[in-house]
GROMACS .gro file of C-alpha atoms in nm:
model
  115
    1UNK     CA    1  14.057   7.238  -5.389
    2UNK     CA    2  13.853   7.255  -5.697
    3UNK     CA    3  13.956   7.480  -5.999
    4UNK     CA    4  13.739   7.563  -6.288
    5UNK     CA    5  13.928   7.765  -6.599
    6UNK     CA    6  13.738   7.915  -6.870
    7UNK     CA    7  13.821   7.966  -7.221
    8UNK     CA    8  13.725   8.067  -7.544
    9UNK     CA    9  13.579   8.451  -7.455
   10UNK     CA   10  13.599   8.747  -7.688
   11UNK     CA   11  13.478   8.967  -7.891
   12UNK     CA   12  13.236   8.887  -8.209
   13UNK     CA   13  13.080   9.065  -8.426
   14UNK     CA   14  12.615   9.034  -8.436
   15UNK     CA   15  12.525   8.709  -8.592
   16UNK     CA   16  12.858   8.543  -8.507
   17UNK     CA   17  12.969   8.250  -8.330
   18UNK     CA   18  13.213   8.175  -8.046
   19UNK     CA   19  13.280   7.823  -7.865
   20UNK     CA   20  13.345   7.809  -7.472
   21UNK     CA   21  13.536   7.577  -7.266
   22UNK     CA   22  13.527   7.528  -6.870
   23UNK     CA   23  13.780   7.261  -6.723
   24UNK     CA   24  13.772   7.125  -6.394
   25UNK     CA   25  14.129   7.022  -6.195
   26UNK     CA   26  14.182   6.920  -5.851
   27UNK     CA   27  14.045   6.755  -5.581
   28UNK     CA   28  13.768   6.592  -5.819
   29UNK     CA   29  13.538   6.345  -5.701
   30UNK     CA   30  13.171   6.306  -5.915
   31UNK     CA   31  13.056   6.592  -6.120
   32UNK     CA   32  12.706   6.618  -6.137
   33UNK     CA   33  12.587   6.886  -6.294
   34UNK     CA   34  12.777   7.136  -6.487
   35UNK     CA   35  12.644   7.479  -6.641
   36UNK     CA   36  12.741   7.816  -6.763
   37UNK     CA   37  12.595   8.142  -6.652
   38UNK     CA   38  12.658   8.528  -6.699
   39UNK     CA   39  12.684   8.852  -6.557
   40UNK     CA   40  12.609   9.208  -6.688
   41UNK     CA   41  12.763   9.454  -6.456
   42UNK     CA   42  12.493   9.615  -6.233
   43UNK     CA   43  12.305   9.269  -6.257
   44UNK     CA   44  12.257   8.931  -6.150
   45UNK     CA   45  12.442   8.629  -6.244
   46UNK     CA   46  12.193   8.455  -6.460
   47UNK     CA   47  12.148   8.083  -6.607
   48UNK     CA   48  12.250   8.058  -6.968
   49UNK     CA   49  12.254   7.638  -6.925
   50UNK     CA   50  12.323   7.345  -6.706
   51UNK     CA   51  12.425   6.961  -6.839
   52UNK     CA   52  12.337   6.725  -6.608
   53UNK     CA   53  12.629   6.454  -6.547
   54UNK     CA   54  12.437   6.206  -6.781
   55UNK     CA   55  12.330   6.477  -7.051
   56UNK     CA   56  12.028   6.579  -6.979
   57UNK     CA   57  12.024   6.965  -7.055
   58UNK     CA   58  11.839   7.321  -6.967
   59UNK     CA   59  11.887   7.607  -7.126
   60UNK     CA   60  11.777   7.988  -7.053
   61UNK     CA   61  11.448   8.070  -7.271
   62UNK     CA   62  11.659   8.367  -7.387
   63UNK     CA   63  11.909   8.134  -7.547
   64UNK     CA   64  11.713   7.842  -7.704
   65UNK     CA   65  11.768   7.780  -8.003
   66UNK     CA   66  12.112   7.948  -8.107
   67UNK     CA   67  12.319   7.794  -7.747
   68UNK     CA   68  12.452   7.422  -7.717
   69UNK     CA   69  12.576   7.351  -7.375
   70UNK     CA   70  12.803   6.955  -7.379
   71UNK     CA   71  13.026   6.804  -7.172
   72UNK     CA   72  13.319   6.572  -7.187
   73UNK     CA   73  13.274   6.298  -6.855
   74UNK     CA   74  13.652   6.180  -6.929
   75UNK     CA   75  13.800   6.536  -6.928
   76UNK     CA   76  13.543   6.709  -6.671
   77UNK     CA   77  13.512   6.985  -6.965
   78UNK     CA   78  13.207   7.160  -6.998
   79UNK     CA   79  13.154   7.323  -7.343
   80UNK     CA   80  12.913   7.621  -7.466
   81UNK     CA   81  12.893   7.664  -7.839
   82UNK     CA   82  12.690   8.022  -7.869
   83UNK     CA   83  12.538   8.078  -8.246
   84UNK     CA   84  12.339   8.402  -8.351
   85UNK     CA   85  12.499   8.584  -8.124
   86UNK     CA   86  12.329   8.944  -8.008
   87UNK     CA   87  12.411   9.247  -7.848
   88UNK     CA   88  12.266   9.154  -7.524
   89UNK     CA   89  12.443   8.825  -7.544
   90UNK     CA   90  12.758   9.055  -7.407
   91UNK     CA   91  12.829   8.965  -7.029
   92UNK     CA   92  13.071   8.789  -6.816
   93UNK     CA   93  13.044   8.396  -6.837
   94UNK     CA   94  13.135   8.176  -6.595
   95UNK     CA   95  13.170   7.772  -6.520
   96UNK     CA   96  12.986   7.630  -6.292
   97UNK     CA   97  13.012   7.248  -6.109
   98UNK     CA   98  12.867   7.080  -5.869
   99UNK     CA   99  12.974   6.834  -5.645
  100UNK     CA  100  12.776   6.655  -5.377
  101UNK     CA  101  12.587   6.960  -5.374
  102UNK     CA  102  12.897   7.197  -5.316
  103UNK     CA  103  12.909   7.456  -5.654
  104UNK     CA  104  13.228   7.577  -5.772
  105UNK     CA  105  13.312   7.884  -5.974
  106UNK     CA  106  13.523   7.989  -6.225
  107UNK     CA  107  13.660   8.336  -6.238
  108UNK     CA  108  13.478   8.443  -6.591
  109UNK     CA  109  13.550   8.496  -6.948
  110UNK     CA  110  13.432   8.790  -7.114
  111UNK     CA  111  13.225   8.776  -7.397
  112UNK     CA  112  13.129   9.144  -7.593
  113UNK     CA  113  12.932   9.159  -7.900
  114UNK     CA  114  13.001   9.437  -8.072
  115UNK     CA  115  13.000   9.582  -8.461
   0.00000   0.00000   0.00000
């Protein structure tokens, strides 16, 4: 079994910043690629970024810019450090690994930008 925990949701204030963390316990083996997406209620769970196992990174369109997605090999932590944040940045954010083409989930941290 493969267990991804979240961390680092809340709420923040327009313009504000907030760091995530995702770390992965368990049956490891290789993590290859490692992301973060979210989830309005009502909608689908979108991209926000991937990391791929040697660095190379993609990011949403809607979050270029202000969103830096890393990753710690040694710890199999992903981090998301969100900047600027805006209202419609609000959602549910969840971890995201793959292994030998087998994704795992976390269960979500909520993020809410609100004044």
């Amino acid at each position: 079994q493969v267990q991804l925990v979240e961390s680092g949701g809340g709420l923040v204030q327009p313009g504000g910043s907030l760091g995530l963390s995702c770390a992965a316990s368990g049956s490891l083996l290789v993590i290859n690629t490692m992301g973060w997406y979210r989830q309005v209620s009502g909608k689908e769970r979108e991209l926000v970024a991937t990391i791929a196992r040697r660095g190379s990174v993609n990011y949403a369109d809607s979050v270029k810019g202000r969103f830096s997605i890393s990753r710690d090999n040694a710890k199999n932590t992903v981090y998301l450090q969100m900047n600027s944040l805006k209202f419609e940045d609000t959602a549910v954010y969840y971890c995201n690994a793959e292994m030998w083409g087998v994704p795992y989930w976390g269960k979500g941290t909520l993020v809410t930008i609100s004044s």
